[in-house]
Short mmCIF file of C-alpha atoms in Angstrom, two decimals:
data_model
loop_
_atom_site.label_atom_id
_atom_site.label_comp_id
_atom_site.label_asym_id
_atom_site.label_seq_id
_atom_site.Cartn_x
_atom_site.Cartn_y
_atom_site.Cartn_z
CA UNK A 1 50.14 117.02 -41.59
CA UNK A 2 52.88 115.12 -40.35
CA UNK A 3 55.38 116.92 -42.44
CA UNK A 4 53.98 120.28 -41.66
CA UNK A 5 54.61 119.67 -38.09
CA UNK A 6 58.18 118.50 -38.20
CA UNK A 7 58.94 121.40 -40.44
CA UNK A 8 57.69 123.93 -37.66
CA UNK A 9 58.98 121.65 -34.59
CA UNK A 10 62.85 122.92 -36.24
CA UNK A 11 61.39 126.57 -37.07
CA UNK A 12 62.03 129.56 -35.40
CA UNK A 13 59.58 130.26 -32.50
CA UNK A 14 58.10 133.16 -34.71
CA UNK A 15 57.41 130.63 -37.43
CA UNK A 16 55.91 128.46 -35.08
CA UNK A 17 53.72 131.24 -33.64
CA UNK A 18 52.52 131.93 -37.41
CA UNK A 19 51.79 128.17 -37.87
CA UNK A 20 49.94 128.13 -34.45
CA UNK A 21 47.71 131.21 -34.87
CA UNK A 22 46.93 129.98 -38.35
CA UNK A 23 45.70 126.77 -37.06
CA UNK A 24 44.06 128.40 -34.09
CA UNK A 25 42.67 131.04 -36.05
CA UNK A 26 40.93 128.12 -38.74
CA UNK A 27 40.48 125.95 -35.50
CA UNK A 28 38.14 128.92 -33.91
CA UNK A 29 36.20 129.63 -36.77
CA UNK A 30 35.32 126.08 -38.08
CA UNK A 31 34.31 125.44 -34.24
CA UNK A 32 32.09 128.63 -34.11
CA UNK A 33 30.71 127.99 -37.46
CA UNK A 34 29.49 124.38 -36.21
CA UNK A 35 28.23 126.16 -33.39
CA UNK A 36 26.24 128.47 -35.82
CA UNK A 37 25.18 125.45 -38.10
CA UNK A 38 23.66 124.06 -35.17
CA UNK A 39 21.54 127.12 -33.97
CA UNK A 40 20.65 127.95 -37.12
CA UNK A 41 19.26 124.14 -37.81
CA UNK A 42 17.34 124.17 -34.19
CA UNK A 43 15.71 127.37 -35.22
CA UNK A 44 14.45 125.58 -38.30
CA UNK A 45 13.55 122.62 -36.65
CA UNK A 46 11.84 124.81 -34.17
CA UNK A 47 9.46 126.52 -36.57
CA UNK A 48 8.33 122.75 -38.00
CA UNK B 1 80.48 139.26 24.58
CA UNK B 2 77.24 140.75 26.03
CA UNK B 3 77.49 143.70 23.60
CA UNK B 4 77.27 140.98 20.57
CA UNK B 5 74.64 139.22 21.77
CA UNK B 6 72.78 142.76 22.71
CA UNK B 7 73.18 143.87 18.70
CA UNK B 8 72.21 140.32 17.42
CA UNK B 9 68.98 140.65 19.68
CA UNK B 10 68.43 144.28 18.93
CA UNK B 11 68.94 143.40 15.10
CA UNK B 12 66.32 140.23 15.52
CA UNK B 13 63.98 142.37 17.12
CA UNK B 14 64.01 145.38 14.12
CA UNK B 15 64.23 142.34 11.50
CA UNK B 16 61.61 143.96 9.66
CA UNK B 17 63.08 147.41 9.32
CA UNK B 18 66.36 145.94 8.14
CA UNK B 19 64.64 143.46 5.72
CA UNK B 20 63.11 146.16 3.68
CA UNK B 21 64.59 146.49 0.47
CA UNK B 22 63.58 149.09 -2.61
CA UNK B 23 62.00 146.69 -4.34
CA UNK B 24 59.82 145.70 -1.35
CA UNK B 25 58.85 149.44 -1.71
CA UNK B 26 58.26 149.60 -5.23
CA UNK B 27 55.55 146.94 -4.77
CA UNK B 28 53.81 148.54 -1.83
CA UNK B 29 53.48 151.11 -4.09
CA UNK B 30 52.10 148.68 -7.24
CA UNK B 31 49.76 147.20 -4.25
CA UNK B 32 48.53 150.40 -3.17
CA UNK B 33 47.51 151.73 -7.01
CA UNK B 34 45.74 148.41 -7.74
CA UNK B 35 43.83 148.97 -4.64
CA UNK B 36 43.20 152.83 -5.32
CA UNK B 37 42.27 151.82 -9.05
CA UNK B 38 39.79 149.13 -7.43
CA UNK B 39 38.68 151.77 -4.99
CA UNK B 40 38.55 155.19 -6.40
CA UNK B 41 38.08 154.02 -9.95
CA UNK B 42 36.10 150.96 -9.31
CA UNK B 43 38.27 148.98 -12.04
CA UNK B 44 37.26 145.36 -11.48
CA UNK B 45 37.25 146.19 -7.70
CA UNK B 46 36.50 142.34 -6.89
CA UNK B 47 39.70 141.44 -8.22
CA UNK B 48 42.03 144.27 -7.90
CA UNK B 49 41.48 145.28 -4.56
CA UNK B 50 42.81 141.45 -3.06
CA UNK B 51 45.36 141.39 -5.78
CA UNK B 52 46.66 144.55 -4.75
CA UNK B 53 46.78 143.16 -1.09
CA UNK B 54 47.80 140.28 -1.37
CA UNK B 55 50.98 141.84 -3.37
CA UNK B 56 51.66 143.80 0.02
CA UNK B 57 51.15 141.14 1.64
CA UNK B 58 53.78 138.97 0.12
CA UNK B 59 56.27 141.39 -0.01
CA UNK B 60 56.59 142.33 3.80
CA UNK B 61 59.55 141.09 5.26
CA UNK B 62 60.24 137.80 5.66
CA UNK B 63 57.15 136.84 3.66
CA UNK B 64 55.45 135.17 6.31
CA UNK B 65 52.22 135.00 4.88
CA UNK B 66 54.03 132.90 1.64
CA UNK B 67 56.46 130.76 3.93
CA UNK B 68 58.18 130.75 7.28
CA UNK B 69 61.05 128.46 7.79
CA UNK B 70 60.08 125.99 5.29
CA UNK B 71 56.36 125.95 6.62
CA UNK B 72 54.15 127.12 3.62
CA UNK B 73 51.86 130.36 4.96
CA UNK B 74 48.24 130.81 4.19
CA UNK B 75 49.15 132.25 0.78
CA UNK B 76 50.93 129.58 -0.56
CA UNK B 77 48.62 126.89 0.89
CA UNK B 78 45.75 128.84 -1.39
CA UNK B 79 48.21 129.05 -4.17
CA UNK B 80 48.66 125.12 -4.15
CA UNK B 81 44.94 124.26 -3.54
CA UNK B 82 43.61 126.67 -6.34
CA UNK B 83 46.09 128.23 -8.56
CA UNK B 84 48.91 125.36 -9.00
CA UNK B 85 46.17 122.93 -9.80
CA UNK B 86 43.86 125.52 -11.80
CA UNK B 87 40.95 124.47 -9.69
CA UNK B 88 40.10 128.51 -8.77
CA UNK B 89 39.71 129.11 -12.59
CA UNK B 90 37.47 126.21 -13.31
CA UNK B 91 35.50 127.29 -10.23
CA UNK B 92 35.03 130.55 -11.30
CA UNK B 93 33.76 129.47 -14.82
CA UNK B 94 31.18 127.18 -13.47
CA UNK B 95 30.17 130.39 -11.97
CA UNK B 96 30.49 132.44 -14.99
CA UNK B 97 28.66 129.57 -16.75
CA UNK B 98 25.39 130.23 -14.56
CA UNK B 99 26.01 133.88 -15.06
CA UNK B 100 25.56 133.80 -19.28
CA UNK B 101 22.45 133.70 -21.25
CA UNK B 102 23.14 132.39 -24.48
CA UNK B 103 19.43 133.66 -25.53
CA UNK B 104 20.65 136.99 -27.30
CA UNK B 105 23.08 134.68 -29.58
CA UNK B 106 20.28 132.43 -30.38
CA UNK B 107 18.22 135.21 -31.41
CA UNK B 108 20.76 136.70 -33.49
CA UNK B 109 23.32 133.69 -34.68
CA UNK B 110 25.37 135.54 -37.23
CA UNK B 111 26.59 137.09 -34.20
CA UNK B 112 28.44 133.95 -32.95
CA UNK B 113 31.22 134.76 -35.94
CA UNK B 114 32.42 137.79 -34.06
CA UNK B 115 33.15 135.52 -30.91
CA UNK B 116 36.09 134.05 -33.27
CA UNK B 117 37.10 137.02 -34.92
CA UNK B 118 38.11 138.90 -32.02
CA UNK B 119 40.75 136.30 -30.55
CA UNK B 120 42.76 137.69 -33.46
CA UNK B 121 45.00 139.29 -30.73
CA UNK B 122 45.47 136.47 -29.17
CA UNK B 123 47.51 135.27 -31.98
CA UNK B 124 48.84 138.54 -32.99
CA UNK B 125 50.11 139.26 -29.58
CA UNK B 126 52.03 135.68 -29.34
CA UNK B 127 53.69 136.13 -32.81
CA UNK B 128 54.60 139.62 -31.65
CA UNK B 129 56.07 138.23 -28.16
CA UNK B 130 58.22 135.65 -30.19
CA UNK B 131 59.60 138.53 -32.17
CA UNK B 132 60.47 139.77 -28.68
CA UNK B 133 62.70 136.98 -27.62
CA UNK B 134 60.22 134.56 -25.41
CA UNK B 135 59.52 131.26 -26.16
CA UNK B 136 56.40 129.83 -27.62
CA UNK B 137 54.94 128.81 -24.50
CA UNK B 138 55.40 131.71 -22.87
CA UNK B 139 54.67 133.53 -25.86
CA UNK B 140 51.28 131.94 -25.97
CA UNK B 141 50.62 132.59 -22.59
CA UNK B 142 50.91 136.27 -23.05
CA UNK B 143 48.89 136.07 -26.27
CA UNK B 144 45.91 134.73 -24.05
CA UNK B 145 45.81 138.10 -22.22
CA UNK B 146 43.91 138.71 -25.70
CA UNK B 147 41.21 136.29 -24.69
CA UNK B 148 40.09 139.05 -22.35
CA UNK B 149 38.99 136.03 -19.92
CA UNK B 150 41.26 136.12 -16.57
CA UNK B 151 40.39 132.75 -15.76
CA UNK B 152 41.47 131.09 -19.27
CA UNK B 153 44.72 133.58 -19.15
CA UNK B 154 45.13 131.96 -15.55
CA UNK B 155 45.00 128.48 -16.95
CA UNK B 156 47.26 128.27 -19.76
CA UNK B 157 49.73 130.48 -18.10
CA UNK B 158 49.78 127.78 -15.26
CA UNK B 159 50.33 125.12 -17.93
CA UNK B 160 52.81 126.88 -20.17
CA UNK B 161 54.78 130.02 -18.22
CA UNK B 162 54.22 129.94 -14.30
CA UNK B 163 56.78 132.24 -13.64
CA UNK B 164 54.86 134.76 -15.64
CA UNK B 165 51.42 133.93 -13.95
CA UNK B 166 51.50 137.06 -11.76
CA UNK B 167 51.89 139.50 -14.40
CA UNK B 168 49.71 137.93 -16.88
CA UNK B 169 46.86 137.50 -14.65
CA UNK B 170 47.43 141.33 -13.38
CA UNK B 171 47.37 142.07 -17.24
CA UNK B 172 44.22 140.30 -18.17
CA UNK B 173 42.19 141.72 -14.84
CA UNK B 174 43.71 145.27 -15.23
CA UNK B 175 42.67 145.82 -19.06
CA UNK B 176 39.51 143.72 -18.99
CA UNK B 177 38.99 146.48 -16.49
CA UNK B 178 39.51 149.05 -18.86
CA UNK B 179 37.74 147.95 -21.82
CA UNK B 180 35.88 151.19 -21.78
CA UNK B 181 38.80 153.05 -22.13
CA UNK B 182 40.51 150.92 -24.73
CA UNK B 183 38.04 150.16 -27.16
CA UNK B 184 36.56 153.47 -28.36
CA UNK B 185 39.02 155.18 -29.48
CA UNK B 186 40.06 151.82 -31.60
CA UNK B 187 36.78 151.52 -32.83
CA UNK B 188 36.37 155.00 -33.56
CA UNK B 189 39.45 154.97 -35.50
CA UNK B 190 38.60 152.15 -37.87
CA UNK B 191 34.97 152.73 -38.58
CA UNK B 192 32.88 156.26 -39.96
CA UNK B 193 30.70 157.80 -38.29
CA UNK B 194 27.96 156.41 -40.59
CA UNK B 195 28.41 152.98 -39.96
CA UNK B 196 28.60 153.50 -36.18
CA UNK B 197 24.90 154.96 -36.69
CA UNK B 198 23.85 151.66 -38.11
CA UNK B 199 20.51 150.24 -36.77
CA UNK B 200 19.99 146.32 -36.37
CA UNK B 201 16.49 144.48 -36.49
CA UNK B 202 15.78 143.40 -33.17
CA UNK B 203 14.58 139.53 -33.22
CA UNK B 204 12.55 139.15 -30.23
CA UNK B 205 11.66 135.24 -31.01
CA UNK B 206 12.72 133.04 -28.11
CA UNK B 207 15.16 130.22 -28.39
CA UNK B 208 13.40 126.75 -27.66
CA UNK B 209 13.99 125.71 -24.04
CA UNK B 210 15.25 122.23 -25.64
CA UNK B 211 17.87 124.20 -27.38
CA UNK B 212 18.95 126.16 -24.61
CA UNK B 213 19.74 122.61 -22.67
CA UNK B 214 21.50 120.72 -25.70
CA UNK B 215 23.37 123.59 -26.42
CA UNK B 216 26.17 123.31 -23.07
CA UNK B 217 25.98 119.65 -23.96
CA UNK B 218 26.91 119.99 -27.65
CA UNK B 219 29.71 122.32 -26.89
CA UNK B 220 31.36 120.72 -24.37
CA UNK B 221 31.09 117.69 -26.38
CA UNK B 222 32.52 119.31 -29.56
CA UNK B 223 35.50 120.94 -27.54
CA UNK B 224 36.34 117.49 -26.01
CA UNK B 225 36.35 116.00 -29.86
CA UNK B 226 38.01 119.17 -31.32
CA UNK B 227 40.61 120.01 -28.37
CA UNK B 228 40.46 117.23 -25.48
CA UNK B 229 42.71 119.03 -23.48
CA UNK B 230 39.92 122.12 -23.37
CA UNK B 231 37.56 120.11 -21.43
CA UNK B 232 38.14 121.27 -18.36
CA UNK B 233 37.78 124.95 -19.51
CA UNK B 234 34.84 124.27 -21.33
CA UNK B 235 33.29 121.62 -19.21
CA UNK B 236 33.06 123.78 -16.29
CA UNK B 237 31.77 126.85 -18.36
CA UNK B 238 29.35 124.61 -20.18
CA UNK B 239 28.27 122.72 -16.55
CA UNK B 240 27.50 126.09 -15.00
CA UNK B 241 25.22 127.14 -17.76
CA UNK B 242 23.63 123.87 -17.77
CA UNK B 243 22.37 124.08 -14.35
CA UNK B 244 21.27 127.51 -15.05
CA UNK B 245 19.32 126.41 -18.10
CA UNK B 246 17.82 123.04 -16.76
CA UNK B 247 15.05 124.81 -14.72
CA UNK B 248 15.56 122.58 -12.20
CA UNK B 249 18.23 123.86 -10.25
CA UNK B 250 17.32 127.39 -9.51
CA UNK B 251 18.96 127.50 -6.01
CA UNK B 252 22.10 125.95 -7.65
CA UNK B 253 22.17 128.27 -9.91
CA UNK B 254 21.70 131.20 -7.89
CA UNK B 255 24.69 129.80 -5.48
CA UNK B 256 27.00 129.61 -8.49
CA UNK B 257 26.15 132.96 -9.52
CA UNK B 258 26.79 134.61 -6.12
CA UNK B 259 28.45 132.97 -3.10
CA UNK B 260 30.93 130.34 -5.48
CA UNK B 261 31.63 133.44 -7.61
CA UNK B 262 32.18 136.11 -4.67
CA UNK B 263 34.01 133.34 -2.82
CA UNK B 264 36.53 132.04 -5.12
CA UNK B 265 37.24 135.23 -6.41
CA UNK B 266 38.16 136.74 -3.73
CA UNK B 267 40.61 133.72 -2.81
CA UNK B 268 41.78 133.64 -6.42
CA UNK B 269 42.51 137.33 -6.13
CA UNK B 270 44.41 137.55 -3.10
CA UNK B 271 46.05 134.32 -4.28
CA UNK B 272 47.33 135.84 -7.18
CA UNK B 273 48.46 138.48 -5.32
CA UNK B 274 50.32 136.41 -3.48
CA UNK B 275 52.63 135.45 -6.23
CA UNK B 276 53.68 138.91 -6.70
CA UNK B 277 56.71 138.49 -5.15
CA UNK B 278 59.21 141.25 -6.01
CA UNK B 279 61.51 139.11 -7.17
CA UNK B 280 59.27 137.78 -9.70
CA UNK B 281 57.54 140.64 -10.64
CA UNK B 282 60.02 143.28 -10.84
CA UNK B 283 61.80 142.68 -14.12
CA UNK B 284 61.63 144.12 -17.90
CA UNK B 285 59.62 141.36 -18.67
CA UNK B 286 56.74 142.15 -16.60
CA UNK B 287 56.53 145.62 -18.56
CA UNK B 288 56.69 143.53 -22.03
CA UNK B 289 54.06 141.55 -20.77
CA UNK B 290 51.85 144.55 -19.43
CA UNK B 291 52.46 146.30 -22.97
CA UNK B 292 51.64 143.52 -25.09
CA UNK B 293 48.36 142.69 -22.90
CA UNK B 294 47.43 146.16 -24.37
CA UNK B 295 48.20 145.55 -27.61
CA UNK B 296 45.92 142.11 -27.35
CA UNK B 297 43.38 144.10 -26.77
CA UNK B 298 43.57 146.29 -29.37
CA UNK B 299 44.42 143.80 -31.78
CA UNK B 300 41.32 142.11 -30.07
CA UNK B 301 39.08 144.88 -31.20
CA UNK B 302 40.25 145.51 -34.49
CA UNK B 303 39.77 142.25 -35.45
CA UNK B 304 36.24 142.10 -34.54
CA UNK B 305 35.51 145.82 -36.04
CA UNK B 306 37.77 144.68 -39.43
CA UNK B 307 35.71 141.25 -39.33
CA UNK B 308 32.12 143.02 -39.06
CA UNK B 309 32.98 145.38 -41.78
CA UNK B 310 33.97 142.80 -44.19
CA UNK B 311 30.90 140.76 -43.54
CA UNK B 312 29.16 144.10 -44.36
CA UNK B 313 30.38 143.76 -47.93
CA UNK B 314 28.01 140.85 -48.92
CA UNK B 315 24.89 141.72 -46.60
CA UNK B 316 22.06 143.99 -48.37
CA UNK B 317 21.69 147.27 -47.30
CA UNK B 318 18.88 146.92 -44.78
CA UNK B 319 20.63 143.72 -43.01
CA UNK B 320 24.06 145.71 -42.35
CA UNK B 321 25.67 145.22 -39.23
CA UNK B 322 26.70 148.06 -36.90
CA UNK B 323 30.59 147.02 -36.80
CA UNK B 324 30.90 148.44 -33.58
CA UNK B 325 29.23 145.10 -32.88
CA UNK B 326 32.55 143.45 -33.61
CA UNK B 327 34.10 144.52 -30.87
CA UNK B 328 32.10 142.80 -28.33
CA UNK B 329 33.50 139.68 -29.51
CA UNK B 330 36.19 139.78 -26.62
CA UNK B 331 34.93 138.06 -23.75
CA UNK B 332 34.82 141.07 -21.22
CA UNK B 333 31.31 140.19 -20.49
CA UNK B 334 28.82 142.37 -20.59
CA UNK B 335 31.34 145.56 -19.92
CA UNK B 336 32.13 145.68 -23.84
CA UNK B 337 28.27 145.10 -24.79
CA UNK B 338 27.65 147.87 -22.63
CA UNK B 339 30.76 150.37 -23.93
CA UNK B 340 29.14 149.70 -27.55
CA UNK B 341 25.48 150.09 -26.90
CA UNK B 342 26.58 153.39 -25.22
CA UNK B 343 28.46 154.37 -28.14
CA UNK B 344 25.51 153.48 -30.35
CA UNK B 345 23.56 155.95 -28.02
CA UNK B 346 26.02 158.69 -28.07
CA UNK B 347 26.69 158.29 -31.77
CA UNK B 348 22.28 158.53 -32.30
CA UNK B 349 20.21 158.69 -29.48
CA UNK B 350 17.61 156.15 -29.86
CA UNK B 351 19.84 153.59 -31.49
CA UNK B 352 19.33 150.40 -29.49
CA UNK B 353 21.91 147.45 -30.20
CA UNK B 354 22.35 146.00 -27.12
CA UNK B 355 20.96 142.43 -27.59
CA UNK B 356 22.98 142.22 -30.88
CA UNK B 357 26.07 143.37 -28.58
CA UNK B 358 25.38 140.77 -25.71
CA UNK B 359 25.23 137.85 -28.81
CA UNK B 360 28.75 138.64 -30.13
CA UNK B 361 29.45 139.32 -26.31
CA UNK B 362 28.56 135.81 -25.00
CA UNK B 363 29.50 134.02 -28.17
CA UNK B 364 33.14 135.85 -27.24
CA UNK B 365 33.04 133.94 -24.03
CA UNK B 366 33.09 130.50 -26.39
CA UNK B 367 35.63 131.97 -28.33
CA UNK B 368 37.93 132.70 -25.97
CA UNK B 369 37.78 129.44 -24.29
CA UNK B 370 37.96 127.53 -27.89
CA UNK B 371 41.15 129.74 -28.39
CA UNK B 372 42.57 128.84 -25.22
CA UNK B 373 42.01 125.27 -25.41
CA UNK B 374 43.27 125.47 -29.32
CA UNK B 375 46.47 126.94 -27.86
CA UNK B 376 46.90 124.24 -25.01
CA UNK B 377 46.37 121.71 -27.48
CA UNK B 378 48.85 122.84 -30.62
CA UNK B 379 51.81 124.07 -28.92
CA UNK B 380 52.77 121.30 -27.15
CA UNK B 381 52.89 119.75 -30.86
CA UNK B 382 56.09 121.95 -31.51
CA UNK B 383 57.80 122.43 -28.10
CA UNK B 384 58.45 119.62 -25.35
#
């Protein structure tokens, strides 16, 4: 991960933007997925 | 000698007339246009009217409302008190949090993913902005227009690109008000009539009260762990929501939804307008930013719709999602949900998908602040 960050630090702004976009989209989906699991688990728990 | 003094004194008397430049005249036109849009078209009038008036105020000769003889004027004082330290956007978030009902999302949890997919415009626009020559921080601030969320746009722009705060804010709020014009053609382009006519089953079961209380707390803690820098954004939004859902702070909730929202919106609007001095606003970058704001909204809409179509590939026929719902993943709440419901009804009278649309729309609010927080966390890793 540190190597990737170091590489991106020396890259052009467009490549840096692609890196931030990839990280950002993965981060948003992962966080949202966690909330999804939370809601579904709460629903299942609530049925008991 | 007396004649020279006379001419000098006359110049002082008429300094208001002699100081006017063509750039000021253009700004009066822009301010007038924003006020016209607010009053005549009723596009975000609570924001565009104060922004328009503020932009006229700050471009009057000598800009007394901003600063005079080294003493800050009232617009400058408001700017330092509420924008420079990011207080106004956070107060707005408390108000917005108190307005949001996550109930429709709890009843249709799958809708939450559209809140992530419709953030695509942020990142696509950021890449395009760098290709147009903007540095990464400015490009990220421009991309955040695609959050379709004024306070987040202001918050990020204030941290990364303060010089472009005015055009970014104006673009964010203007395009939010233009959602009914921007989204339908993009949706029609990407969907078939048959897809737009898909009916969706309504789940009536209400969410348990404990989930409504636990949710804002868990979201805040998760955001604090994933992207600590996003805590002011997420925390203020979720604090407002907790006040609403607690059930014991009804008066505070009503205050946040009404008096707090109105007061801060008023001050935020006129202060943003006050930052639109001709020197800062009238340049090619402003035009580019306004154009890219539109690109961001188009990509957001496309991202949400295409993601819905992708999800449909894996769903059985009776559980297919109306792909228009994906467009509600932008956080222009509740306007986007209303637009989609109207489109569904226009396609087939009686097709009600409003609750699912609202579920996706409130998840867009979540997605936008998470995206904003991640941008705030990731960009400084690459550029100082």
